[in-house]
Amino acid sequence: MLEKYLLLGIFIAAFSFSLTGAEAEPKAPAKKIIRYEPEKEKHYKLIPLGASSFEAVSPIIKAMMSKDGILTNEDGRKSVLVYDSDEVIRKVSDFLRQIDMNIVNIRIDVDFTGSGSGSDDAIIVRPDYGGKPKRPQPWAVNKKPKNVDINMINRRTTTTSNSSQFVLTKSGSPASIWVGKTMIDPSWLRAAIQRPDIIIVSPGSITRIDSPDTDIKWADVGASLEVLPTYYEDGTIEVELYPSVSCLDGKGRKRSVKVQQLSTKVRVKSGQRIFIGGLGSGKKEMYTKLFGPDFFSRKDGVDVTNIYLTATAVNSGGGIISSSRPGK
C-alpha cells in the first residue's frame, strides 16, 4: 500500500516538472525609438515676382510652404514676402525665377503733335505834323497834322510742333522720365513780397527783428512721362499713362508756367500706334486806344496738342515680340 502511494507521488512530481519545462520563455518588451527633430529656423525673405502676378502664383507657392508659413503680397514692390525655412524659400525663389526666364520689356513711345493758329487785326493811325519824325502826338494838340496815315493790318499765323518721349521698362514695373529744368515760378516771383528787417531804436537799447524767411516756389519746366505697362500672353499690352508738358507762357507781368497733363489707361496690341487724347487752349485780347498809333487791336489764338501712344513688347535680347506669337 505504501509502495502505491510512493509511485503516485513520483508520477505527480514528474508530470508537474514536464508542464513547467514545457512553458514558453517570456518575450522581451519591444523597443520604441523616439526621434527628436528640432524645428527648422524660419525668417523673412522678399522675392521679386518679375512679370508674374500674385494671383497666378500664390496657390502654387502656398502648396510649397509649411503649415505655419506666411505669404504676403508686396504690391508696391512687385514682390512677395515669404516667412518660412531656408529650404522653402529656396524652392519659391527657384520657381519664380524659372517662370520668369523669358523677361518681357515694354517700350513706350509718346508723341506730342501740336498745332496752333492765330489772327492779328489792328488799325494803326499815324498823324504827320511835318519836319523830322517825332514821337506820336495825341489828337488834342493845337498844331494840325498835314496828313494822317491809317493802316489796317490783318495777319494769320499757323504753327506746328512735335516732341517725342520714350521709356523702356519691364512688364509690371513702373517707370518715369523727365526732361527740362527747374526754375523759380515767375507767377510766384511777381506776387512775392520782400519784407525788410525791422530795427527798433530806444534809449539805451536797439532791437532788431529779422525778416521772415521766404519760401521760394520752384517750378519744373519741361516734359515728364510716367508709365506702368503690363504684358499679357495674348500679345496685348495694358498701359497706365501719365504724360505732362509744362512751358513758360505769356510775357512781362503775365508770364507764368503753363502745364498740360493727361492720365489714361489703354490696352493695345504690341507695336500699335493709337491716339489717346488732346489738350487745347485759346486766348483772345482786344483793346482800343483813343490816343496813340494803336487805335484798335485784336488778337486771337488757339493751340491744340494731340498725344499718340505706341507700346512695343521687346524680349531680353532686344528683339520685338510679335503680337501673334507672344513670347516667341
Coordinates of C-alpha atoms in Angstrom, one line a residue:
M1 CA 0.0 0.0 0.0
L2 CA 2.8 2.3 0.9
E3 CA 4.5 1.5 -2.4
K4 CA 1.4 2.6 -4.3
Y5 CA 1.4 6.0 -2.7
L6 CA 5.1 6.4 -3.3
L7 CA 4.7 5.6 -7.0
L8 CA 1.8 8.0 -7.3
G9 CA 3.9 10.9 -5.7
I10 CA 6.8 10.2 -8.1
F11 CA 4.3 10.3 -11.1
I12 CA 2.7 13.6 -9.9
A13 CA 6.2 15.2 -9.4
A14 CA 7.3 14.1 -12.9
F15 CA 4.1 15.4 -14.5
S16 CA 4.5 18.8 -12.8
F17 CA 8.1 19.0 -13.9
S18 CA 7.2 18.3 -17.5
L19 CA 4.5 21.0 -17.5
T20 CA 6.9 23.6 -16.1
G21 CA 9.5 22.8 -18.6
A22 CA 7.1 23.0 -21.5
E23 CA 6.1 26.6 -20.7
A24 CA 7.4 29.2 -23.2
E25 CA 10.0 31.6 -22.1
P26 CA 8.7 35.2 -21.6
K27 CA 9.2 37.7 -24.6
A28 CA 11.3 40.8 -24.1
P29 CA 9.3 44.1 -24.4
A30 CA 9.5 45.8 -27.9
K31 CA 11.9 48.7 -28.2
K32 CA 10.4 52.1 -29.0
I33 CA 12.7 54.7 -30.8
I34 CA 11.7 58.3 -30.3
R35 CA 13.5 60.7 -32.7
Y36 CA 13.6 64.5 -31.9
E37 CA 13.9 66.7 -34.8
P38 CA 14.3 70.4 -33.9
E39 CA 12.0 72.9 -35.7
K40 CA 13.7 74.5 -38.7
E41 CA 14.5 78.1 -38.2
K42 CA 12.3 80.5 -40.2
H43 CA 12.9 84.0 -41.4
Y44 CA 11.5 86.6 -43.9
K45 CA 12.6 86.9 -47.5
L46 CA 11.4 89.4 -50.1
I47 CA 11.3 87.7 -53.5
P48 CA 10.6 89.6 -56.8
L49 CA 7.6 88.5 -58.8
G50 CA 9.0 89.5 -62.1
A51 CA 6.4 89.5 -64.9
S52 CA 4.1 87.2 -62.9
S53 CA 1.1 88.3 -60.9
F54 CA 0.5 87.4 -57.3
E55 CA -2.9 85.9 -58.0
A56 CA -1.5 83.5 -60.6
V57 CA 1.5 82.2 -58.5
S58 CA 0.1 82.3 -54.9
P59 CA -1.7 78.9 -55.0
I60 CA 1.4 77.2 -56.1
I61 CA 3.7 78.9 -53.6
K62 CA 1.3 78.1 -50.7
A63 CA 1.5 74.4 -51.6
M64 CA 5.3 74.5 -51.2
M65 CA 5.2 76.2 -47.8
S66 CA 5.0 74.7 -44.3
K67 CA 1.8 74.9 -42.2
D68 CA 2.9 77.9 -40.2
G69 CA 4.5 79.7 -43.2
I70 CA 3.3 83.2 -44.2
L71 CA 2.9 84.6 -47.7
T72 CA 2.3 88.3 -48.2
N73 CA 1.8 90.3 -51.4
E74 CA 4.0 93.4 -51.6
D75 CA 2.2 95.0 -54.5
G76 CA 4.1 98.3 -54.3
R77 CA 7.4 96.5 -54.8
K78 CA 6.0 93.9 -57.2
S79 CA 7.3 91.1 -54.9
V80 CA 6.1 88.5 -52.4
L81 CA 7.2 88.4 -48.7
V82 CA 7.8 84.8 -47.6
Y83 CA 8.2 83.7 -44.0
D84 CA 9.5 80.1 -43.9
S85 CA 12.6 77.9 -43.7
D86 CA 15.6 78.3 -46.0
E87 CA 14.6 75.2 -47.9
V88 CA 11.1 76.5 -48.7
I89 CA 12.4 80.0 -49.6
R90 CA 14.9 78.5 -52.0
K91 CA 12.2 76.5 -53.7
V92 CA 10.0 79.5 -54.0
S93 CA 12.8 81.6 -55.5
D94 CA 13.8 78.9 -58.0
F95 CA 10.1 78.6 -59.0
L96 CA 9.6 82.3 -59.6
R97 CA 13.0 82.6 -61.4
Q98 CA 12.1 79.6 -63.7
I99 CA 8.8 81.0 -64.8
D100 CA 10.3 84.5 -65.3
M101 CA 13.2 83.4 -67.6
N102 CA 11.6 85.0 -70.7
I103 CA 11.5 88.6 -69.5
V104 CA 9.3 90.9 -71.5
N105 CA 10.4 94.5 -71.7
I106 CA 8.0 97.2 -72.9
R107 CA 9.0 100.3 -74.8
I108 CA 6.5 103.2 -74.5
D109 CA 6.7 105.9 -77.2
V110 CA 4.6 109.1 -76.6
D111 CA 4.4 111.6 -79.4
F112 CA 3.1 115.2 -78.9
T113 CA 1.9 116.8 -82.1
G114 CA 1.0 120.5 -81.6
S115 CA -0.7 122.9 -84.0
G116 CA -1.8 126.4 -83.5
S117 CA -3.4 129.2 -85.4
G118 CA -3.7 132.9 -84.6
S119 CA -5.1 136.1 -86.1
D120 CA -4.0 139.7 -85.5
D121 CA -6.2 142.5 -86.6
A122 CA -5.3 146.1 -86.0
I123 CA -5.9 149.7 -87.1
I124 CA -2.9 151.9 -86.8
V125 CA -3.3 155.7 -87.0
R126 CA -0.2 157.9 -87.5
P127 CA -0.6 161.7 -87.9
D128 CA 2.2 163.5 -89.8
Y129 CA 3.0 167.0 -88.5
G130 CA 5.8 167.6 -90.9
G131 CA 9.5 168.1 -90.2
K132 CA 11.6 165.5 -88.5
P133 CA 9.8 162.4 -87.3
K134 CA 8.7 162.8 -83.7
R135 CA 7.0 160.8 -81.1
P136 CA 3.3 160.2 -81.9
Q137 CA 1.3 163.2 -80.6
P138 CA -2.2 163.0 -79.1
W139 CA -5.0 164.3 -81.1
A140 CA -5.7 167.2 -78.6
V141 CA -2.9 169.5 -79.9
N142 CA -3.1 173.0 -81.4
K143 CA -1.0 172.1 -84.4
K144 CA -3.0 170.4 -87.1
P145 CA -1.4 167.4 -88.8
K146 CA -0.6 167.7 -92.6
N147 CA -1.9 164.3 -93.2
V148 CA -3.0 161.2 -91.3
D149 CA -1.9 157.6 -92.3
I150 CA -4.4 154.9 -91.4
N151 CA -3.2 151.4 -91.9
M152 CA -5.3 148.3 -91.4
I153 CA -3.4 145.1 -90.6
N154 CA -4.7 141.6 -90.8
R155 CA -2.3 138.7 -90.1
R156 CA -2.9 135.0 -89.9
T157 CA -0.3 132.6 -88.4
T158 CA 0.0 128.9 -88.2
T159 CA 2.5 127.0 -86.1
T160 CA 3.3 123.3 -85.7
S161 CA 5.4 121.5 -83.1
N162 CA 6.5 117.9 -82.5
S163 CA 8.1 116.3 -79.5
S164 CA 8.6 112.7 -78.5
Q165 CA 9.4 110.7 -75.4
F166 CA 10.1 107.1 -74.8
V167 CA 10.9 104.9 -71.9
L168 CA 11.8 101.2 -71.6
T169 CA 10.8 99.1 -68.6
K170 CA 10.0 95.6 -67.6
S171 CA 6.4 94.4 -67.7
G172 CA 4.6 95.2 -64.5
S173 CA 7.2 97.7 -63.3
P174 CA 6.6 101.5 -63.3
A175 CA 9.0 103.9 -64.9
S176 CA 9.3 107.6 -65.4
I177 CA 11.3 110.1 -67.3
W178 CA 11.6 113.9 -67.1
V179 CA 13.4 116.3 -69.4
G180 CA 13.6 120.0 -68.6
K181 CA 14.8 122.4 -66.0
T182 CA 13.8 123.6 -62.6
M183 CA 13.4 127.4 -62.1
I184 CA 11.7 129.9 -59.9
D185 CA 8.0 130.1 -60.7
P186 CA 7.5 133.5 -62.4
S187 CA 4.0 134.0 -61.1
W188 CA 5.2 133.4 -57.5
L189 CA 8.1 135.8 -58.1
R190 CA 5.7 138.5 -59.2
A191 CA 3.5 138.1 -56.2
A192 CA 6.2 137.6 -53.6
I193 CA 6.7 140.5 -51.1
Q194 CA 10.2 141.0 -49.8
R195 CA 9.9 142.2 -46.2
P196 CA 12.8 144.2 -44.8
D197 CA 14.4 143.8 -41.4
I198 CA 12.8 145.9 -38.6
I199 CA 15.2 147.8 -36.3
I200 CA 13.7 149.5 -33.2
V201 CA 15.9 152.1 -31.5
S202 CA 15.0 153.2 -28.0
P203 CA 17.0 155.0 -25.3
G204 CA 19.7 152.5 -24.2
S205 CA 18.8 149.6 -26.5
I206 CA 18.4 148.6 -30.1
T207 CA 16.1 145.8 -31.1
R208 CA 16.4 144.1 -34.4
I209 CA 13.6 141.9 -35.9
D210 CA 14.8 139.8 -38.8
S211 CA 12.5 139.5 -41.8
P212 CA 10.8 136.1 -42.1
D213 CA 12.4 133.6 -44.5
T214 CA 10.9 133.5 -47.9
D215 CA 9.9 130.0 -49.1
I216 CA 10.7 130.1 -52.8
K217 CA 8.3 128.3 -55.1
W218 CA 10.0 126.3 -57.8
A219 CA 8.5 125.0 -61.0
D220 CA 9.5 122.3 -63.4
V221 CA 9.5 123.4 -67.0
G222 CA 9.8 120.6 -69.5
A223 CA 8.2 117.2 -70.3
S224 CA 7.5 114.3 -67.9
L225 CA 6.2 110.8 -68.5
E226 CA 5.1 108.1 -66.0
V227 CA 4.0 104.7 -67.3
L228 CA 3.0 101.3 -65.8
P229 CA 2.8 98.7 -68.6
T230 CA 1.7 95.1 -68.3
Y231 CA 2.2 92.4 -71.0
Y232 CA -0.4 89.7 -71.5
E233 CA 0.1 86.3 -73.1
D234 CA -2.4 87.2 -75.9
G235 CA 0.1 89.8 -77.2
T236 CA -1.7 92.8 -75.8
I237 CA -0.2 95.5 -73.5
E238 CA -2.1 97.4 -70.9
V239 CA -0.6 100.8 -70.2
E240 CA -1.3 103.3 -67.4
L241 CA 0.0 106.6 -68.7
Y242 CA 0.6 110.0 -67.1
P243 CA 2.2 112.4 -69.6
S244 CA 2.7 116.1 -68.7
V245 CA 4.2 119.1 -70.6
S246 CA 5.0 122.4 -68.9
C247 CA 6.3 125.6 -70.5
L248 CA 6.6 129.3 -69.9
D249 CA 3.6 131.2 -71.2
G250 CA 2.9 134.9 -71.5
K251 CA 5.1 138.0 -71.4
G252 CA 6.1 140.5 -68.8
R253 CA 3.8 140.6 -65.7
K254 CA 1.5 138.0 -67.2
R255 CA 4.3 135.4 -67.5
S256 CA 3.6 132.0 -65.8
V257 CA 4.2 128.3 -66.1
K258 CA 1.6 126.6 -68.2
V259 CA 1.1 122.9 -67.5
Q260 CA -0.7 120.4 -69.8
Q261 CA -1.2 116.9 -68.5
L262 CA -3.3 113.8 -69.1
S263 CA -3.9 110.5 -67.4
T264 CA -5.4 107.4 -69.1
K265 CA -5.3 103.6 -69.3
V266 CA -5.4 101.8 -72.6
R267 CA -4.9 98.2 -73.8
V268 CA -3.3 97.8 -77.3
K269 CA -1.5 95.4 -79.5
S270 CA 2.3 95.4 -79.5
G271 CA 3.5 98.0 -81.9
Q272 CA 0.1 99.6 -82.5
R273 CA 0.0 103.5 -82.5
I274 CA -3.1 105.0 -81.2
F275 CA -4.5 108.4 -80.4
I276 CA -5.1 108.8 -76.6
G277 CA -6.2 112.4 -76.3
G278 CA -5.5 116.0 -76.8
L279 CA -5.1 119.3 -75.0
G280 CA -6.4 122.6 -76.2
S281 CA -6.2 126.3 -75.1
G282 CA -7.4 129.6 -76.5
K283 CA -7.0 133.2 -75.8
K284 CA -8.4 136.5 -77.0
E285 CA -7.2 140.0 -76.5
M286 CA -8.9 143.2 -77.7
Y287 CA -8.2 146.8 -76.7
T288 CA -9.0 150.3 -78.1
K289 CA -6.9 153.5 -77.5
L290 CA -8.2 156.9 -78.2
F291 CA -4.7 158.3 -78.4
G292 CA -1.6 156.9 -79.9
P293 CA -0.9 154.9 -83.0
D294 CA -2.6 151.7 -81.8
F295 CA -6.1 152.9 -82.3
F296 CA -7.6 149.4 -82.3
S297 CA -6.1 145.9 -81.8
R298 CA -7.4 142.4 -81.5
K299 CA -5.6 139.1 -81.2
D300 CA -7.0 135.6 -81.2
G301 CA -5.1 132.3 -80.8
V302 CA -5.8 128.6 -80.5
D303 CA -3.3 125.9 -79.6
V304 CA -4.1 122.2 -79.8
T305 CA -1.8 119.3 -78.7
N306 CA -2.6 115.7 -79.8
I307 CA -1.0 112.8 -78.0
Y308 CA -0.2 109.4 -79.6
L309 CA 0.9 106.2 -77.8
T310 CA 2.9 103.3 -79.2
A311 CA 3.6 100.3 -76.9
T312 CA 6.1 97.7 -78.2
A313 CA 7.0 94.4 -76.4
V314 CA 10.7 93.6 -76.5
N315 CA 12.5 90.5 -75.3
S316 CA 15.7 90.4 -73.3
G317 CA 17.8 90.2 -76.5
G318 CA 16.3 93.4 -77.9
G319 CA 14.1 91.8 -80.5
I320 CA 10.4 92.8 -81.0
I321 CA 7.9 90.2 -79.8
S322 CA 5.2 89.5 -82.4
S323 CA 1.7 90.0 -81.1
S324 CA 0.5 86.9 -83.0
R325 CA 3.0 84.6 -81.3
P326 CA 3.6 86.0 -77.8
G327 CA 6.8 85.2 -76.1
K328 CA 8.5 83.8 -79.2

